Amino acid sequence: MAEKKTRLAAVANEKGGVGKTALVINLGAALAKKGKRVLIVDMDPQHNAGSGLGVELDDDSISVYDLIADPESHNAADAVRATRWKGLELLPSHIDLSGAEVELVDKKGREERLKAAVSGLAKDYDVVLMDTPPSLSLLTVNVFAACREVLVPCQTQPYAFRALEDLFDTVAAVSEEINPDLRVSGLVATFYDRRTRVSRTIFERLKSDERYRNLLYDTVIRSNTTIADSSEAGKPVVFCRSTSNGARDFTALAEEFMQNAPL
Ligand SMILES: Nc1ncnc2c1ncn2[C@@H]1O[C@H](COP(=O)(O)OP(=O)(O)O)[C@@H](O)[C@H]1O
Ligand SMILES: [Mg+2]
């Protein structure tokens, strides 16, 4: 049988607070719970994914910043951290990552530093999920250069469509100039609350818009405070509150994600 390819997926939306990090942590955890080997790459200098997975870093920890700022001096495998859960590992971020854009401005191949850093690691995993900061920066471009697919959380709130248009433009530009393999592979409605008109309206518009409807996941992530609470506690919701709506939604999302594997 042919060897299965690692899924390399970015989670991106240039808007903040739409559920990117929650999706990375909890989809990753749900996949690990199903027996997949998952690496989460935290490319947001705010390192919320690392916190949400309960990984504490000390001064000696190597982060993804070290790998992209000074690749010659670091080995990517040394940066990978275990979590408390089997099959779920983390390539941690560091606040210094926020300066990488300026530091790398005149460096050759600056868009492909992350790709180089993870190229030796990816084969050990079934899925690599990469979290991105809430703005288009060199960090996001590095993630897009390293991935084959982009999963887009789409908050069922006003302005969601504007954010989607921006994201599609960015993906088109990166795929033209840097990474022809890149494509948006899915849209996931987040913070869904069927009791509110705005949630229902935005979701209906996503389902009927011909640009988006074929990409839209059937699974929606409902608004559920357990998701925020579990992130705060450093534990993915599928492991700490397995009967909550949040855990149910991310478990269903993981199943759909595996079914949507690109050929
Ligand atoms: N479906 C949800 N229901 C309730 N709270 C959520 C949900 N998804 C995310 N959150 C919380 O909302 C805040 C913003 O989400 P986050 O995933 O950090 O967004 P982003 O990474 O896009 O900025 C966080 O506190 C997070 O725990
Ligand atoms: Mg985030």
Tab-separated table of C-alpha atoms and ligand atoms in Angstrom:
chain	number	residue	atom	x	y	z
A	1	MET	CA	0.000	0.000	0.000
A	2	ALA	CA	1.240	3.476	-0.794
A	3	GLU	CA	2.452	5.437	2.189
A	4	LYS	CA	-0.125	7.878	3.429
A	5	LYS	CA	0.727	11.524	3.020
A	6	THR	CA	0.840	13.861	5.975
A	7	ARG	CA	-1.949	16.452	5.940
A	8	LEU	CA	-0.369	19.891	6.272
A	9	ALA	CA	-3.125	22.325	7.195
A	10	ALA	CA	-3.046	25.988	8.120
A	11	VAL	CA	-5.857	27.446	10.190
A	12	ALA	CA	-6.240	31.052	9.174
A	13	ASN	CA	-8.476	34.095	9.115
A	14	GLU	CA	-7.055	37.594	9.255
A	15	LYS	CA	-9.671	38.566	11.796
A	16	GLY	CA	-8.920	37.936	15.478
A	17	GLY	CA	-11.236	36.167	17.902
A	18	VAL	CA	-12.958	33.988	15.289
A	19	GLY	CA	-11.936	30.681	16.846
A	20	LYS	CA	-8.672	29.869	15.030
A	21	THR	CA	-6.715	28.803	18.069
A	22	ALA	CA	-9.667	26.950	19.595
A	23	LEU	CA	-9.999	25.055	16.318
A	24	VAL	CA	-6.305	24.171	16.158
A	25	ILE	CA	-6.188	22.905	19.744
A	26	ASN	CA	-9.476	21.044	19.748
A	27	LEU	CA	-9.436	19.606	16.232
A	28	GLY	CA	-5.867	18.475	16.912
A	29	ALA	CA	-6.932	16.892	20.190
A	30	ALA	CA	-9.986	15.213	18.653
A	31	LEU	CA	-7.805	13.730	15.904
A	32	ALA	CA	-5.260	12.506	18.455
A	33	LYS	CA	-8.077	10.925	20.457
A	34	LYS	CA	-9.003	8.991	17.315
A	35	GLY	CA	-5.475	7.619	17.134
A	36	LYS	CA	-3.932	10.082	14.687
A	37	ARG	CA	-0.428	11.427	15.278
A	38	VAL	CA	-0.806	15.199	15.371
A	39	LEU	CA	1.708	18.045	15.481
A	40	ILE	CA	0.456	21.518	16.294
A	41	VAL	CA	2.667	24.345	15.084
A	42	ASP	CA	2.032	27.575	16.971
A	43	MET	CA	2.989	30.509	14.741
A	44	ASP	CA	1.186	33.167	16.774
A	45	PRO	CA	3.598	35.178	18.969
A	46	GLN	CA	0.824	35.274	21.575
A	47	HIS	CA	1.306	31.494	21.947
A	48	ASN	CA	-2.306	30.793	22.893
A	49	ALA	CA	-2.192	27.336	21.324
A	50	GLY	CA	0.683	26.338	23.613
A	51	SER	CA	-1.156	27.711	26.646
A	52	GLY	CA	-4.384	25.985	25.634
A	53	LEU	CA	-2.490	22.688	25.495
A	54	GLY	CA	-1.050	23.285	28.942
A	55	VAL	CA	2.563	23.324	27.742
A	56	GLU	CA	4.827	25.460	29.909
A	57	LEU	CA	8.065	26.695	28.404
A	58	ASP	CA	11.213	27.546	30.262
A	59	ASP	CA	14.131	29.748	29.220
A	60	ASP	CA	15.984	26.856	27.588
A	61	SER	CA	13.056	25.727	25.429
A	62	ILE	CA	13.657	25.986	21.717
A	63	SER	CA	10.748	27.592	19.901
A	64	VAL	CA	9.687	27.958	16.313
A	65	TYR	CA	11.240	31.431	16.524
A	66	ASP	CA	14.700	29.882	16.972
A	67	LEU	CA	14.081	27.571	14.014
A	68	ILE	CA	13.202	30.359	11.623
A	69	ALA	CA	15.525	33.101	12.933
A	70	ASP	CA	18.625	30.936	13.243
A	71	PRO	CA	18.052	27.652	11.412
A	72	GLU	CA	21.741	26.668	11.291
A	73	SER	CA	22.041	26.491	15.063
A	74	HIS	CA	18.896	24.496	15.834
A	75	ASN	CA	17.438	21.106	15.177
A	76	ALA	CA	13.662	21.146	14.659
A	77	ALA	CA	13.154	17.843	16.477
A	78	ASP	CA	14.628	19.374	19.642
A	79	ALA	CA	11.896	21.994	19.656
A	80	VAL	CA	8.979	19.538	19.631
A	81	ARG	CA	7.235	19.216	22.971
A	82	ALA	CA	4.981	16.448	24.206
A	83	THR	CA	1.593	17.302	25.696
A	84	ARG	CA	-0.181	15.289	28.381
A	85	TRP	CA	-2.039	13.443	25.629
A	86	LYS	CA	-0.755	10.644	23.463
A	87	GLY	CA	-0.276	11.508	19.806
A	88	LEU	CA	-0.579	15.260	20.381
A	89	GLU	CA	2.658	17.257	20.154
A	90	LEU	CA	3.551	20.931	19.887
A	91	LEU	CA	6.103	23.040	18.095
A	92	PRO	CA	5.889	26.022	20.443
A	93	SER	CA	5.805	29.715	19.701
A	94	HIS	CA	7.633	32.455	21.542
A	95	ILE	CA	6.862	36.143	22.010
A	96	ASP	CA	10.088	36.926	20.097
A	97	LEU	CA	8.300	35.675	16.990
A	98	SER	CA	6.637	39.088	16.826
A	99	GLY	CA	10.007	40.579	15.804
A	100	ALA	CA	10.718	37.994	13.112
A	101	GLU	CA	9.151	40.039	10.337
A	102	VAL	CA	11.627	42.880	10.885
A	103	GLU	CA	14.593	40.608	11.569
A	104	LEU	CA	14.106	38.597	8.414
A	105	VAL	CA	13.334	41.520	6.114
A	106	ASP	CA	16.577	41.300	4.134
A	107	LYS	CA	17.124	37.552	4.525
A	108	LYS	CA	17.054	35.222	1.566
A	109	GLY	CA	14.223	32.701	1.430
A	110	ARG	CA	12.525	34.368	4.357
A	111	GLU	CA	9.076	33.134	3.316
A	112	GLU	CA	10.148	29.509	3.399
A	113	ARG	CA	11.932	29.244	6.713
A	114	LEU	CA	9.086	27.405	8.432
A	115	LYS	CA	8.705	25.034	5.508
A	116	ALA	CA	12.383	24.136	5.821
A	117	ALA	CA	12.076	23.730	9.591
A	118	VAL	CA	9.142	21.288	9.477
A	119	SER	CA	10.172	19.386	6.358
A	120	GLY	CA	12.066	16.768	8.336
A	121	LEU	CA	9.389	16.460	11.027
A	122	ALA	CA	6.179	16.141	9.060
A	123	LYS	CA	6.624	12.507	8.037
A	124	ASP	CA	6.271	11.408	11.666
A	125	TYR	CA	2.697	12.716	11.831
A	126	ASP	CA	-0.638	12.070	10.155
A	127	VAL	CA	-1.688	15.691	10.499
A	128	VAL	CA	0.237	18.931	11.066
A	129	LEU	CA	-2.060	21.803	12.079
A	130	MET	CA	-0.618	25.303	12.073
A	131	ASP	CA	-2.058	28.238	14.015
A	132	THR	CA	-1.592	31.745	12.596
A	133	PRO	CA	-1.679	35.272	14.031
A	134	PRO	CA	-4.711	37.458	13.302
A	135	SER	CA	-3.056	39.601	10.659
A	136	LEU	CA	-1.388	38.992	7.375
A	137	SER	CA	2.309	38.962	8.135
A	138	LEU	CA	5.442	37.143	7.173
A	139	LEU	CA	4.486	34.567	9.814
A	140	THR	CA	1.245	33.707	8.036
A	141	VAL	CA	3.042	33.656	4.694
A	142	ASN	CA	5.537	31.171	6.175
A	143	VAL	CA	2.632	28.975	7.274
A	144	PHE	CA	1.020	29.175	3.823
A	145	ALA	CA	4.328	28.305	2.183
A	146	ALA	CA	4.616	25.196	4.377
A	147	CYS	CA	1.038	23.867	3.995
A	148	ARG	CA	-1.091	22.341	1.294
A	149	GLU	CA	-4.469	23.294	2.675
A	150	VAL	CA	-6.097	26.115	4.597
A	151	LEU	CA	-8.980	25.588	6.977
A	152	VAL	CA	-10.880	28.790	7.669
A	153	PRO	CA	-12.932	29.313	10.807
A	154	CYS	CA	-15.712	31.693	9.975
A	155	GLN	CA	-17.435	33.388	12.870
A	156	THR	CA	-21.179	33.571	12.325
A	157	GLN	CA	-21.157	37.310	12.976
A	158	PRO	CA	-21.333	40.461	10.834
A	159	TYR	CA	-18.151	41.136	8.803
A	160	ALA	CA	-17.520	37.424	8.394
A	161	PHE	CA	-17.818	37.722	4.628
A	162	ARG	CA	-15.382	40.586	4.378
A	163	ALA	CA	-12.794	38.543	6.293
A	164	LEU	CA	-13.370	35.583	3.954
A	165	GLU	CA	-12.801	37.681	0.857
A	166	ASP	CA	-9.515	39.001	2.267
A	167	LEU	CA	-8.373	35.498	3.123
A	168	PHE	CA	-9.175	34.106	-0.317
A	169	ASP	CA	-7.238	36.981	-1.918
A	170	THR	CA	-4.229	36.231	0.271
A	171	VAL	CA	-4.315	32.506	-0.470
A	172	ALA	CA	-4.564	33.240	-4.200
A	173	ALA	CA	-1.545	35.569	-4.021
A	174	VAL	CA	0.562	33.075	-2.060
A	175	SER	CA	-0.372	30.208	-4.322
A	176	GLU	CA	0.602	32.247	-7.366
A	177	GLU	CA	3.920	33.474	-6.048
A	178	ILE	CA	5.191	30.954	-3.518
A	179	ASN	CA	3.203	27.747	-3.158
A	180	PRO	CA	1.098	26.471	-6.079
A	181	ASP	CA	-0.088	23.501	-3.952
A	182	LEU	CA	-1.959	25.745	-1.527
A	183	ARG	CA	-5.750	25.854	-1.524
A	184	VAL	CA	-8.582	26.590	0.851
A	185	SER	CA	-9.875	23.142	1.768
A	186	GLY	CA	-12.669	24.049	4.142
A	187	LEU	CA	-14.731	26.692	5.899
A	188	VAL	CA	-15.972	26.004	9.388
A	189	ALA	CA	-18.760	28.080	10.922
A	190	THR	CA	-17.840	28.991	14.513
A	191	PHE	CA	-19.575	30.625	17.477
A	192	TYR	CA	-22.830	29.356	16.037
A	193	ASP	CA	-25.900	30.068	18.125
A	194	ARG	CA	-29.154	29.032	16.505
A	195	ARG	CA	-31.114	31.268	18.875
A	196	THR	CA	-29.656	34.394	17.302
A	197	ARG	CA	-30.817	35.710	13.985
A	198	VAL	CA	-27.340	36.866	12.957
A	199	SER	CA	-25.855	33.369	13.400
A	200	ARG	CA	-28.616	31.786	11.344
A	201	THR	CA	-28.412	34.465	8.646
A	202	ILE	CA	-24.644	34.253	8.206
A	203	PHE	CA	-24.754	30.455	8.138
A	204	GLU	CA	-27.527	30.465	5.517
A	205	ARG	CA	-25.545	32.918	3.405
A	206	LEU	CA	-22.470	30.676	3.576
A	207	LYS	CA	-24.589	27.708	2.500
A	208	SER	CA	-26.051	29.529	-0.474
A	209	ASP	CA	-23.008	31.498	-1.684
A	210	GLU	CA	-21.569	29.717	-4.700
A	211	ARG	CA	-18.017	30.759	-3.789
A	212	TYR	CA	-18.230	29.069	-0.420
A	213	ARG	CA	-20.948	26.437	-0.252
A	214	ASN	CA	-18.839	23.558	-1.601
A	215	LEU	CA	-16.140	24.285	0.947
A	216	LEU	CA	-18.439	24.603	3.936
A	217	TYR	CA	-18.194	21.861	6.552
A	218	ASP	CA	-21.510	20.323	7.627
A	219	THR	CA	-20.227	20.400	11.189
A	220	VAL	CA	-20.669	23.743	12.914
A	221	ILE	CA	-18.870	24.758	16.096
A	222	ARG	CA	-21.483	26.085	18.445
A	223	SER	CA	-20.855	28.832	20.967
A	224	ASN	CA	-20.034	26.917	24.096
A	225	THR	CA	-18.347	28.387	27.154
A	226	THR	CA	-16.721	25.023	27.881
A	227	ILE	CA	-14.408	25.726	24.932
A	228	ALA	CA	-13.144	28.965	26.464
A	229	ASP	CA	-12.951	27.457	29.956
A	230	SER	CA	-10.973	24.436	28.829
A	231	SER	CA	-8.500	26.606	26.889
A	232	GLU	CA	-8.028	28.661	30.005
A	233	ALA	CA	-7.358	25.462	31.949
A	234	GLY	CA	-4.831	24.230	29.372
A	235	LYS	CA	-6.862	21.151	28.416
A	236	PRO	CA	-8.559	20.465	25.087
A	237	VAL	CA	-12.296	20.082	25.493
A	238	VAL	CA	-12.442	16.504	24.149
A	239	PHE	CA	-10.168	15.389	26.965
A	240	CYS	CA	-11.579	17.342	29.886
A	241	ARG	CA	-15.299	17.744	29.128
A	242	SER	CA	-16.054	14.939	26.741
A	243	THR	CA	-19.849	15.196	26.923
A	244	SER	CA	-20.038	18.963	26.283
A	245	ASN	CA	-21.355	20.407	23.038
A	246	GLY	CA	-17.830	21.681	22.367
A	247	ALA	CA	-16.378	18.171	22.572
A	248	ARG	CA	-19.187	16.768	20.401
A	249	ASP	CA	-18.680	19.434	17.742
A	250	PHE	CA	-14.912	18.993	17.533
A	251	THR	CA	-15.247	15.203	17.449
A	252	ALA	CA	-17.648	15.521	14.519
A	253	LEU	CA	-15.317	18.028	12.871
A	254	ALA	CA	-12.401	15.599	13.175
A	255	GLU	CA	-14.447	12.894	11.432
A	256	GLU	CA	-15.405	15.234	8.625
A	257	PHE	CA	-11.820	16.482	8.334
A	258	MET	CA	-10.576	12.926	7.812
A	259	GLN	CA	-13.279	12.255	5.206
A	260	ASN	CA	-12.288	15.424	3.351
A	261	ALA	CA	-8.738	14.259	2.786
A	262	PRO	CA	-7.443	15.577	-0.533
A	263	LEU	CA	-6.681	12.888	-3.118
B	1	LIG	N1	-17.154	28.032	19.925
B	1	LIG	C1	-16.749	28.796	20.941
B	1	LIG	N2	-17.584	29.060	21.952
B	1	LIG	C2	-17.203	29.837	23.010
B	1	LIG	N3	-15.992	30.388	23.124
B	1	LIG	C3	-15.095	30.148	22.139
B	1	LIG	C4	-15.423	29.346	21.003
B	1	LIG	N4	-14.325	29.293	20.190
B	1	LIG	C5	-13.375	30.023	20.792
B	1	LIG	N5	-13.818	30.545	21.959
B	1	LIG	C6	-13.116	31.452	22.876
B	1	LIG	O1	-13.170	32.753	22.297
B	1	LIG	C7	-11.915	33.412	22.393
B	1	LIG	C8	-11.329	33.678	20.992
B	1	LIG	O2	-11.128	32.445	20.326
B	1	LIG	P1	-9.718	32.064	19.671
B	1	LIG	O3	-9.792	30.648	19.263
B	1	LIG	O4	-8.612	32.444	20.579
B	1	LIG	O5	-9.733	33.027	18.405
B	1	LIG	P2	-8.557	33.459	17.409
B	1	LIG	O6	-7.449	32.457	17.565
B	1	LIG	O7	-9.192	33.448	16.059
B	1	LIG	O8	-8.149	34.837	17.816
B	1	LIG	C9	-11.047	32.491	23.244
B	1	LIG	O9	-11.182	32.847	24.584
B	1	LIG	C10	-11.648	31.112	22.999
B	1	LIG	O10	-11.415	30.220	24.078
B	2	MG	MG	-5.453	32.754	18.058
